[in-house]
Every structure is written in structure tokens, then in C-alpha cells.
Tab-separated table of N, CA and C in Angstrom:
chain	number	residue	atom	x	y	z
A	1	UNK	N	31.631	-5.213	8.638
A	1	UNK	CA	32.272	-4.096	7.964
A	1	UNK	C	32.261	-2.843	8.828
A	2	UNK	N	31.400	-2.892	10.036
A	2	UNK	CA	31.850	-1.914	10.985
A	2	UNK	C	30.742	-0.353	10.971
A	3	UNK	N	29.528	-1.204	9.824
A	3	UNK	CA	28.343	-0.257	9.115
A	3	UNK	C	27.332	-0.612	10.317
A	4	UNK	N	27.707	-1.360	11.093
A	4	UNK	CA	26.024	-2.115	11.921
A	4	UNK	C	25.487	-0.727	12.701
A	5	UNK	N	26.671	0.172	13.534
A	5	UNK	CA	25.677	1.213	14.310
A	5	UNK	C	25.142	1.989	12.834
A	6	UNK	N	25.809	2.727	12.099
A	6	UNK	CA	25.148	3.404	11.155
A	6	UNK	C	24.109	3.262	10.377
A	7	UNK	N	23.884	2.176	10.269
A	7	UNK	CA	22.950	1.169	9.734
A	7	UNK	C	21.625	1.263	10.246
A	8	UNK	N	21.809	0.920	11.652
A	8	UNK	CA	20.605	1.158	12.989
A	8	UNK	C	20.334	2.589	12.507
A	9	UNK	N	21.261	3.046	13.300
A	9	UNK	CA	20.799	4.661	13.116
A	9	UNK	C	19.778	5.453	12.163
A	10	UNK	N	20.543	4.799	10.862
A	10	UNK	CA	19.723	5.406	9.370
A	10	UNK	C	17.920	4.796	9.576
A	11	UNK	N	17.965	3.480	9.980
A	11	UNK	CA	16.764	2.877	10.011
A	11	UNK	C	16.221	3.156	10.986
A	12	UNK	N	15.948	3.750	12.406
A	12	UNK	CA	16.030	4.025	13.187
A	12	UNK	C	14.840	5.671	12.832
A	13	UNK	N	15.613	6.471	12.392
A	13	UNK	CA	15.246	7.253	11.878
A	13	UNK	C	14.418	7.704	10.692
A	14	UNK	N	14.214	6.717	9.795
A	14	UNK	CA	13.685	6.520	8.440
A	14	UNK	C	12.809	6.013	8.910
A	15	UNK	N	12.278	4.799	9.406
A	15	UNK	CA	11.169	3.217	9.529
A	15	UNK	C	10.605	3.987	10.990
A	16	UNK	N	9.136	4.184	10.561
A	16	UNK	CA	8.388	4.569	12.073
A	16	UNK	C	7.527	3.370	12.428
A	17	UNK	N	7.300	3.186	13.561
A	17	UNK	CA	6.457	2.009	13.659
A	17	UNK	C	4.780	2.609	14.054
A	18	UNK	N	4.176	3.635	13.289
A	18	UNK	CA	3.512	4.295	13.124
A	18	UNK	C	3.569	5.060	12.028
A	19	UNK	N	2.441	5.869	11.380
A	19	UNK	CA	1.946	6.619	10.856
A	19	UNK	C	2.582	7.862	10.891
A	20	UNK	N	3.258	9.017	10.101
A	20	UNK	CA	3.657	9.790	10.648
A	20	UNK	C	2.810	10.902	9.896
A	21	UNK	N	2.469	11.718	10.433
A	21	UNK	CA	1.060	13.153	10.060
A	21	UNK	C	0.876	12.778	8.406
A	22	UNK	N	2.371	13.021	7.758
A	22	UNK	CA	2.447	12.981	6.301
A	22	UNK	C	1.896	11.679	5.607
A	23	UNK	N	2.027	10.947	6.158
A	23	UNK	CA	1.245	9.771	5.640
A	23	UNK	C	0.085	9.751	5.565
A	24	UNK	N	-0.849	10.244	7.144
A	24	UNK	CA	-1.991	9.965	6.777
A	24	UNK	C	-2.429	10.653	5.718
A	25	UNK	N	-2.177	11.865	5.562
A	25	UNK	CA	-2.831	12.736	3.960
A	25	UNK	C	-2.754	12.004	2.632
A	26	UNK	N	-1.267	11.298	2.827
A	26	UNK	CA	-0.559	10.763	1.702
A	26	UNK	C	-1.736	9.398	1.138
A	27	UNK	N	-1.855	8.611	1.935
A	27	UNK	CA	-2.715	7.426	1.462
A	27	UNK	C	-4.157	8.173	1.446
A	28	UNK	N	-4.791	9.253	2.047
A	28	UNK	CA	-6.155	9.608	2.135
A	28	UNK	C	-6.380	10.131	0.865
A	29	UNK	N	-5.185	10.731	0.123
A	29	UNK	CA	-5.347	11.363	-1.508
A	29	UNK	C	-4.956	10.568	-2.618
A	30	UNK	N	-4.488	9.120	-2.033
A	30	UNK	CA	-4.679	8.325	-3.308
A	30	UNK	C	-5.532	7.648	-4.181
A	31	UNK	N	-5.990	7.330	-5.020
A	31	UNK	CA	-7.108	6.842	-5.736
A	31	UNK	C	-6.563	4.938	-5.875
A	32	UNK	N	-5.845	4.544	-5.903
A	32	UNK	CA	-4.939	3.489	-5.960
A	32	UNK	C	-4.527	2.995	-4.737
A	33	UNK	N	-3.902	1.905	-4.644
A	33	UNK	CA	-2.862	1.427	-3.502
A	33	UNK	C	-2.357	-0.136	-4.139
A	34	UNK	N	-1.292	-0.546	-4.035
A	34	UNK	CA	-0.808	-2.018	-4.289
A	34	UNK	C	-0.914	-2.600	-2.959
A	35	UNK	N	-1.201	-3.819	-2.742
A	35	UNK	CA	-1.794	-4.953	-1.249
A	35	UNK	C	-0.895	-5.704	-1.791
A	36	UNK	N	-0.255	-6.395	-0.664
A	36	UNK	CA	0.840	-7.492	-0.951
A	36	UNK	C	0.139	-8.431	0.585
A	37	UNK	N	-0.836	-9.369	-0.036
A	37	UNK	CA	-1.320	-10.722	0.993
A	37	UNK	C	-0.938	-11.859	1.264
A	38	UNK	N	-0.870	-13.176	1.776
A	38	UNK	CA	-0.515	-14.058	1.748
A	38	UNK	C	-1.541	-15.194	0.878
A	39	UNK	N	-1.537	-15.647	0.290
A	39	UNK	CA	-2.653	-16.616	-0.814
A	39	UNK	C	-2.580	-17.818	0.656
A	40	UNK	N	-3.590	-18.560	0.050
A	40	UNK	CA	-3.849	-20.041	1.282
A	40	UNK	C	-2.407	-21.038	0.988
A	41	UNK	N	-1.876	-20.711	-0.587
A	41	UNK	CA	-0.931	-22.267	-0.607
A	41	UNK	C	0.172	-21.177	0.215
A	42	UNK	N	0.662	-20.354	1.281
A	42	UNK	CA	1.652	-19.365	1.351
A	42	UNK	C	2.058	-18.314	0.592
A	43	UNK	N	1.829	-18.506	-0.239
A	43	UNK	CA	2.697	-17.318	-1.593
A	43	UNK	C	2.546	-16.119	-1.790
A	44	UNK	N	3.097	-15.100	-1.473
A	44	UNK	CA	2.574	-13.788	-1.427
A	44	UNK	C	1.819	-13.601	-2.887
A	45	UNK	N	0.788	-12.471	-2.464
A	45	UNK	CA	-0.314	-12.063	-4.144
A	45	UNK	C	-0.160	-10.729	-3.662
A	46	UNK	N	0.000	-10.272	-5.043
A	46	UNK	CA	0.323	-8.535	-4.997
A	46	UNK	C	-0.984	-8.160	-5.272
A	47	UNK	N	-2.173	-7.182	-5.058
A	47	UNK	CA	-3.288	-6.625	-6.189
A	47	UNK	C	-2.818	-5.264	-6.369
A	48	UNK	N	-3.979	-4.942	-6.683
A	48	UNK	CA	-4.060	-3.345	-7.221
A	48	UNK	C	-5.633	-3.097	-6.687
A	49	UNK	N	-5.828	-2.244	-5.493
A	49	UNK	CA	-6.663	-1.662	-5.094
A	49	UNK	C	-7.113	-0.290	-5.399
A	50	UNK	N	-8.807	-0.041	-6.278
A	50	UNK	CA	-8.602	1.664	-6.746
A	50	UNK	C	-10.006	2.033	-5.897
A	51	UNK	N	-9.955	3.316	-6.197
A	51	UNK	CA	-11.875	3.808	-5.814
A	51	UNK	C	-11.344	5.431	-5.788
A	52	UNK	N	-12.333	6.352	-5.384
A	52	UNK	CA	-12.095	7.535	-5.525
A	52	UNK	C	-11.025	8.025	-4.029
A	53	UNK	N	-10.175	9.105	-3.998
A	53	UNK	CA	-9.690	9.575	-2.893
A	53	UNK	C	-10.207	9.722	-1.814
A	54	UNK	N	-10.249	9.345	-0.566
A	54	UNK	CA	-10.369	8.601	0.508
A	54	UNK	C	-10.667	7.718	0.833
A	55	UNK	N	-10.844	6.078	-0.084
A	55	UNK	CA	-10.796	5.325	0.246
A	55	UNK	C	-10.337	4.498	1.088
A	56	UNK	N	-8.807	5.093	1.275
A	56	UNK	CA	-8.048	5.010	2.334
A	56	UNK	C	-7.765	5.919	3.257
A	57	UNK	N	-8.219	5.643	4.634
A	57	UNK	CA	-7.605	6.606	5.223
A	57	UNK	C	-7.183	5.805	6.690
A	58	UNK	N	-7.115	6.956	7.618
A	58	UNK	CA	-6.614	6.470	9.198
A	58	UNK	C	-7.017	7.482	10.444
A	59	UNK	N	-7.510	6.872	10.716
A	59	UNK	CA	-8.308	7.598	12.384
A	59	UNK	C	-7.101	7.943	13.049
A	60	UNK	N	-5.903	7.277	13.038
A	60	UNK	CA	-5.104	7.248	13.987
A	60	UNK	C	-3.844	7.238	13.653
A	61	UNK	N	-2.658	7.257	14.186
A	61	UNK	CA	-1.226	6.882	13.564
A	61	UNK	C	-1.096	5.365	13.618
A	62	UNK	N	-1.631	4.532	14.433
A	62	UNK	CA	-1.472	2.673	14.442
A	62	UNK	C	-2.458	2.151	13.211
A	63	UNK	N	-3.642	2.805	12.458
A	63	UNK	CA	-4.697	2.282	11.738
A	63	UNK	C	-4.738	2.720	10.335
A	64	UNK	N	-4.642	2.054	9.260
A	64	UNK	CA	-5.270	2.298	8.435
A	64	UNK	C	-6.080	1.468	7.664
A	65	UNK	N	-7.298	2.338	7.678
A	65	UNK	CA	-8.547	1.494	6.762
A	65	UNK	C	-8.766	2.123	5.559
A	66	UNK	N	-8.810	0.418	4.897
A	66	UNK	CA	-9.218	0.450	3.552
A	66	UNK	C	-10.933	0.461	3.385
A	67	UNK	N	-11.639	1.081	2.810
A	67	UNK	CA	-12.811	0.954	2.394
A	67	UNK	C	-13.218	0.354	0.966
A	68	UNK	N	-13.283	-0.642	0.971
A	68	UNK	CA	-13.152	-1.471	-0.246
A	68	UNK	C	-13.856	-2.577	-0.220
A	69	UNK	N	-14.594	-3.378	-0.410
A	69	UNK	CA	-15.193	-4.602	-0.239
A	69	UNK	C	-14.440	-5.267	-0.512
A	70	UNK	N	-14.607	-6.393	0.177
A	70	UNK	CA	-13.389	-7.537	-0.269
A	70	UNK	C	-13.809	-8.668	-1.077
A	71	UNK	N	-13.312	-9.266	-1.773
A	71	UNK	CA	-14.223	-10.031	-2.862
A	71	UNK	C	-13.189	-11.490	-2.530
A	72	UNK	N	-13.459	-12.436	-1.752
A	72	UNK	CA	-12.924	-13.806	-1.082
A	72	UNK	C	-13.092	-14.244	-2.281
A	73	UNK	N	-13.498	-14.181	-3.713
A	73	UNK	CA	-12.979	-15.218	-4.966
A	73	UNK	C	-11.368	-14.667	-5.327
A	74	UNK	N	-10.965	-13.355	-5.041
A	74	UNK	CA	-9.533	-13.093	-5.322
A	74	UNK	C	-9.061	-13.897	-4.749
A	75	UNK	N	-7.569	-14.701	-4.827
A	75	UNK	CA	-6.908	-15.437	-3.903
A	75	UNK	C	-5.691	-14.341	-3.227
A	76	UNK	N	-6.056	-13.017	-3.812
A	76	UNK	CA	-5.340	-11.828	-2.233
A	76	UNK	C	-6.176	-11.973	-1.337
A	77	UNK	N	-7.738	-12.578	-1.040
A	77	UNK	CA	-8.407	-11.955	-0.430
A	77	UNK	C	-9.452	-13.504	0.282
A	78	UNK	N	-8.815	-14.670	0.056
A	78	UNK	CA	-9.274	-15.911	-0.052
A	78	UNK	C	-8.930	-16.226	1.513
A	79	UNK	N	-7.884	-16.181	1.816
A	79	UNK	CA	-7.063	-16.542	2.823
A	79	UNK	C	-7.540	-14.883	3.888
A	80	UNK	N	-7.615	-14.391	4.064
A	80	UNK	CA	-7.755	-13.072	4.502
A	80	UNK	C	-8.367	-12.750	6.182
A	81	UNK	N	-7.734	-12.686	7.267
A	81	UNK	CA	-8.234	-12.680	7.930
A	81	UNK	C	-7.946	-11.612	9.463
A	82	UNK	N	-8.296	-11.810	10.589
A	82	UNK	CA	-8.259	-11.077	11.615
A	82	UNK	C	-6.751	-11.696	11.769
A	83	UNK	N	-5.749	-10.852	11.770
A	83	UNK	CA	-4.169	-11.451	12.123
A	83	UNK	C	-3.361	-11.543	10.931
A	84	UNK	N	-3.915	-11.853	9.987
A	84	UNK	CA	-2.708	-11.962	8.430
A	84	UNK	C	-2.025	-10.451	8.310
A	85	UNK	N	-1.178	-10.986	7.794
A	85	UNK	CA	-0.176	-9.791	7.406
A	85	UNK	C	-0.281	-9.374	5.941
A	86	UNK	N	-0.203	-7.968	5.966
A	86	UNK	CA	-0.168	-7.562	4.509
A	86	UNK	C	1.061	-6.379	4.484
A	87	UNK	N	1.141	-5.789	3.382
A	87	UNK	CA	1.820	-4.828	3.249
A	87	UNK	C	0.932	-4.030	2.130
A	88	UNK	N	1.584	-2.633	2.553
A	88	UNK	CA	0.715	-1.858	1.305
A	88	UNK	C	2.160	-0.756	0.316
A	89	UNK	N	1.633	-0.246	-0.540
A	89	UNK	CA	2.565	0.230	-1.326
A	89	UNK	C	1.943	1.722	-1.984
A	90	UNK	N	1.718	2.610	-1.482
A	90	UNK	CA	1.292	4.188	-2.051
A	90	UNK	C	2.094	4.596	-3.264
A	91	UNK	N	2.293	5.185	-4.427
A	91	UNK	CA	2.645	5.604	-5.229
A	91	UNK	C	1.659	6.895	-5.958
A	92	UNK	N	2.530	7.910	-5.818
A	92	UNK	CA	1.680	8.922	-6.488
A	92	UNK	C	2.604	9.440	-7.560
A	93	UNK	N	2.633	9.062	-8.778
A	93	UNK	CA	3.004	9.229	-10.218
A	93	UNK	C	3.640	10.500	-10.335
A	94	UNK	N	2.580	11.437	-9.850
A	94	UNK	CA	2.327	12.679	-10.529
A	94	UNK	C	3.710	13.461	-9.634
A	95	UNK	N	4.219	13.350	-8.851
A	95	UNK	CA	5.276	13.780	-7.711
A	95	UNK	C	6.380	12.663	-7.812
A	96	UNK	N	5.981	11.268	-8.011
A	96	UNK	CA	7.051	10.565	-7.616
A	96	UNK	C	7.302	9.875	-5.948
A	97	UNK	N	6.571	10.419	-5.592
A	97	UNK	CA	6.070	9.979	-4.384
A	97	UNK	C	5.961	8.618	-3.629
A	98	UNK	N	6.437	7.886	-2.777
A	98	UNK	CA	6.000	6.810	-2.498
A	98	UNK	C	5.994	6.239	-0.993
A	99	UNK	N	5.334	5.380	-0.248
A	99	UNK	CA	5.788	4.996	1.063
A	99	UNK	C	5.056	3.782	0.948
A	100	UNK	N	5.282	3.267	2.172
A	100	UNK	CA	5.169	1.472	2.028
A	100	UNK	C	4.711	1.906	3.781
A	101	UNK	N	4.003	0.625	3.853
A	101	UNK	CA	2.999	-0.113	4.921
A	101	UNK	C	3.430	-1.002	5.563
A	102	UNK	N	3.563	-1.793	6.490
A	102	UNK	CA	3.431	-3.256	6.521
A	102	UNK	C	2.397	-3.442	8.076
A	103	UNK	N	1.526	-4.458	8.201
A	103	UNK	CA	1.224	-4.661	9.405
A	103	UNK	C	0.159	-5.766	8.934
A	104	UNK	N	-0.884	-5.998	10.163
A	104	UNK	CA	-1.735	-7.276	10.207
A	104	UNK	C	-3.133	-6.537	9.948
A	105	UNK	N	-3.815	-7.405	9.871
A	105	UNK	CA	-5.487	-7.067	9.730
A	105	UNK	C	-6.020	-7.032	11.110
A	106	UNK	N	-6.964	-6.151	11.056
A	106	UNK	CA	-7.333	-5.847	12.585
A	106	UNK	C	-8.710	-5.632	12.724
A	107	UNK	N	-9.736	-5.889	11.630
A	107	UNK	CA	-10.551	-5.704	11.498
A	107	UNK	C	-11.172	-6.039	10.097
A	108	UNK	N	-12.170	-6.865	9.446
A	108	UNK	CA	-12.451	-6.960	8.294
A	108	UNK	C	-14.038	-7.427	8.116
A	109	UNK	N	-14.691	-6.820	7.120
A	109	UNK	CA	-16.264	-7.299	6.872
A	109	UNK	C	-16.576	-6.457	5.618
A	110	UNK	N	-17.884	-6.830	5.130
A	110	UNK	CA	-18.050	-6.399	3.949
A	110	UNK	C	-17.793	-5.386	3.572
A	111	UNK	N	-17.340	-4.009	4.285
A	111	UNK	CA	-16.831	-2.690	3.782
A	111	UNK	C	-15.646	-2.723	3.543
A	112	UNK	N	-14.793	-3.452	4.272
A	112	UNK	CA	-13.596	-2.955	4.185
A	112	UNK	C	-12.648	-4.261	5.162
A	113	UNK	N	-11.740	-3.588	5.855
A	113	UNK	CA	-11.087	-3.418	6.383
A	113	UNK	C	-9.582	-2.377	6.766
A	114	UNK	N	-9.149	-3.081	8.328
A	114	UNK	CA	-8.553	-2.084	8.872
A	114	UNK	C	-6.739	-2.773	9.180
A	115	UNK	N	-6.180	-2.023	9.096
A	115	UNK	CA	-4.563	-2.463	9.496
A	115	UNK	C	-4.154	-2.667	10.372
A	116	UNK	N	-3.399	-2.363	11.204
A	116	UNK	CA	-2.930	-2.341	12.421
A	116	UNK	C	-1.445	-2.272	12.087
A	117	UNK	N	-1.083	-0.796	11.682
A	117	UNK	CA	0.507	-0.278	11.090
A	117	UNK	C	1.763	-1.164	12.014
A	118	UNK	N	2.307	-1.510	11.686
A	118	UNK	CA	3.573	-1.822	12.992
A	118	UNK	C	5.130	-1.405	12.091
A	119	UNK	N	4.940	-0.898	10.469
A	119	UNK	CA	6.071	-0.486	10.144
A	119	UNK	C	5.587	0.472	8.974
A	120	UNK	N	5.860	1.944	8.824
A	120	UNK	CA	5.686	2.879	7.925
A	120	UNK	C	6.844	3.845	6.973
A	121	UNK	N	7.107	3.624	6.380
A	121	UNK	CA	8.631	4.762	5.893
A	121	UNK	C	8.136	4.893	4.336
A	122	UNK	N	9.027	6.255	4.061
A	122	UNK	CA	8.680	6.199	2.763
A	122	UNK	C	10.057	5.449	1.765
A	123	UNK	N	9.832	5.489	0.482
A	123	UNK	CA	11.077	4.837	-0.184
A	123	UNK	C	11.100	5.787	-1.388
A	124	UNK	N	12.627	5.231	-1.843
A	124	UNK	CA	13.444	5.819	-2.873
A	124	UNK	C	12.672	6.167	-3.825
A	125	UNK	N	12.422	7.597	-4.601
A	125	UNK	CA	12.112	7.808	-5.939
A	125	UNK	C	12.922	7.542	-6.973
A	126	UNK	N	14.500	7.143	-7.001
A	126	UNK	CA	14.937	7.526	-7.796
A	126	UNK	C	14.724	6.790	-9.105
A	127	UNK	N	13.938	5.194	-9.254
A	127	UNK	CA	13.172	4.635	-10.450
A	127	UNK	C	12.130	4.684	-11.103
A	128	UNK	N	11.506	5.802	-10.304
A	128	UNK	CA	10.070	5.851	-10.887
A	128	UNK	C	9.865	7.328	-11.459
A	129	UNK	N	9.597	7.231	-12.800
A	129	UNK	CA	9.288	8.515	-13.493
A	129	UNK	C	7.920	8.942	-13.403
A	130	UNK	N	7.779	10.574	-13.291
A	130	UNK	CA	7.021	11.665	-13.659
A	130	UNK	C	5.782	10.711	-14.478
A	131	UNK	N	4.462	10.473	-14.143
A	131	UNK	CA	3.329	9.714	-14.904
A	131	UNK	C	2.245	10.939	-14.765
A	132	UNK	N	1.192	11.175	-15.255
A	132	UNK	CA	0.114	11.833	-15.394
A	132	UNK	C	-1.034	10.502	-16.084
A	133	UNK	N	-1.737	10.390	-15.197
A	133	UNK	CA	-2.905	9.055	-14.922
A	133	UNK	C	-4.427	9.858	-15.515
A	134	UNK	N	-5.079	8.880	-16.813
A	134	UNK	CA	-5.528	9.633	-17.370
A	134	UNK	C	-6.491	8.516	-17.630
A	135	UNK	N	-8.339	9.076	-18.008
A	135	UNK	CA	-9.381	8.072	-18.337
A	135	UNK	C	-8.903	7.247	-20.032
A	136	UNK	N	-9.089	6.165	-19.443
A	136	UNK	CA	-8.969	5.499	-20.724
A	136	UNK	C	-10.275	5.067	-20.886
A	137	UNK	N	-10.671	4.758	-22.290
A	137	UNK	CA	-11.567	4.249	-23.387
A	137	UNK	C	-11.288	3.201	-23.919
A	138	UNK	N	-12.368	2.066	-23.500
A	138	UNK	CA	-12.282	0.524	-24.224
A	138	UNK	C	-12.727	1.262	-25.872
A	139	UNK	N	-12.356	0.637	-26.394
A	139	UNK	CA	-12.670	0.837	-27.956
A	139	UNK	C	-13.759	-0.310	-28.537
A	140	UNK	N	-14.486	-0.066	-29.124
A	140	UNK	CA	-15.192	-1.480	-29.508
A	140	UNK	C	-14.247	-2.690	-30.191
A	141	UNK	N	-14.722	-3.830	-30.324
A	141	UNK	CA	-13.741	-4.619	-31.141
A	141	UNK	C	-14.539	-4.646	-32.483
A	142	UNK	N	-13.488	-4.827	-32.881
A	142	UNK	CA	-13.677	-4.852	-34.841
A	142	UNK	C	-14.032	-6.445	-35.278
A	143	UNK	N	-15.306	-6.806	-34.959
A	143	UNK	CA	-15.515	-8.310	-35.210
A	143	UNK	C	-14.814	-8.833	-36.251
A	144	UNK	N	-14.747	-8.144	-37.516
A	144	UNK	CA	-13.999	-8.571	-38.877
A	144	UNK	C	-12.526	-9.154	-38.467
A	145	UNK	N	-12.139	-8.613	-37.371
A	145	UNK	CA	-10.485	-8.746	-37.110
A	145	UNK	C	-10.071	-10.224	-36.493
């Protein structure tokens, strides 16, 4: 259709194959992150990674580490190793905010692990509404019920 240079171009400009300043703040102030891993039968497994703000952060524009223990009974985290590929997914509610990850593991042991960025951009707000993220309360259960 004659879109291929424009195409480049847009992506080109959008998709860093690094970290760009704004990012690192961006994942260092989230309390959250979504992990997209590979399970052992192939199949991608999405989680939901939380802990307090800086759990995530990055020494560098090529790195970001998660500080999280990894728990090998998840099957995100079964298969998991020096070289697998993951992707990550930032979302901050409160702005609308979002950017995406993708790269390999570059480092992993009982604290954590580390990334090794090879693709960073942010993405479209225009589906995700205005949220305000708030403590919830288990309620007891009503044995009678």
C-alpha cells in the first residue's frame, strides 16, 4: 500500500531498544507490573507482580530489575531462566499511563531478577480509564451462608 517507509519511520521513532530517562522513573514508581513468561509446555503466562514502589527499577538504560522473589511453583516462573524471554507491561491508572518491555533474563536468584531491555515504547491510552487503586478489606465469611 506504499505505508512501508512511513511505517519504519513511525516505529523507528516510537520503539527504543533501550530505556529512555522517562521510563526508568516510570517503572521505579510503580507498585504493580504485568510479566508475560513462557510456561515449560510453550504457552505464554501473564502474572501480576506487586510490592511497594521501587521494586522495580534500572541501574541502566539496557537493565531492569525486578526485586521480587520468584516462587518456581508459579508456572510464570517454573520454566524461568538465564535467556527466556519475557515482556513486561507498566500501567499507572491514576494518569492513564502505560509502556511495555520486552527482553530476556539476565540474571535471576532468590531476590529477584534482572532484564536485559532489547525493546521499550510506551502505548496507546486511549482504552484505559482514569482508576484510583485503593486498600481493600477481606470481610469475614458469614458461615450461616
Amino acid at each position: 500500500m506504499g505505508m512501508r517507509e512511513q511505517i519504519d519511520m513511525l516505529t523507528d521513532r516510537l520503539m527504543h531498544d533501550e530505556m529512555p530517562d522517562q521510563h526508568h522513573a516510570f517503572f521505579a514508581g510503580l507498585e504493580y507490573i504485568f510479566l508475560s513468561t513462557v510456561c515449560e509446555d510453550g504457552n505464554p503466562y501473564a502474572s501480576i507482580l506487586t510490592g511497594s514502589a521501587g521494586f522495580v527499577s534500572s541501574a541502566d538504560a539496557k537493565t531492569l530489575t525486578i526485586t521480587k522473589p520468584v516462587d518456581d511453583r508459579s508456572p510464570a516462573f517454573a520454566s524461568l531462566a538465564v535467556g527466556s524471554p519475557v515482556s513486561e507491561l507498566g500501567i499507572d491508572l491514576s494518569n492513564r499511563r502505560r509502556n511495555r518491555m520486552h527482553g530476556r533474563i539476565a540474571r535471576i536468584d532468590q531476590n529477584g531478577f534482572d532484564i536485559t531491555v532489547s525493546q521499550s515504547y510506551g502505548n496507546c491510552l486511549k482504552y484505559i480509564s482514569t482508576r484510583a487503586i485503593t486498600d481493600r478489606v477481606a470481610l469475614p465469611v458469614n458461615p450461616a451462608l
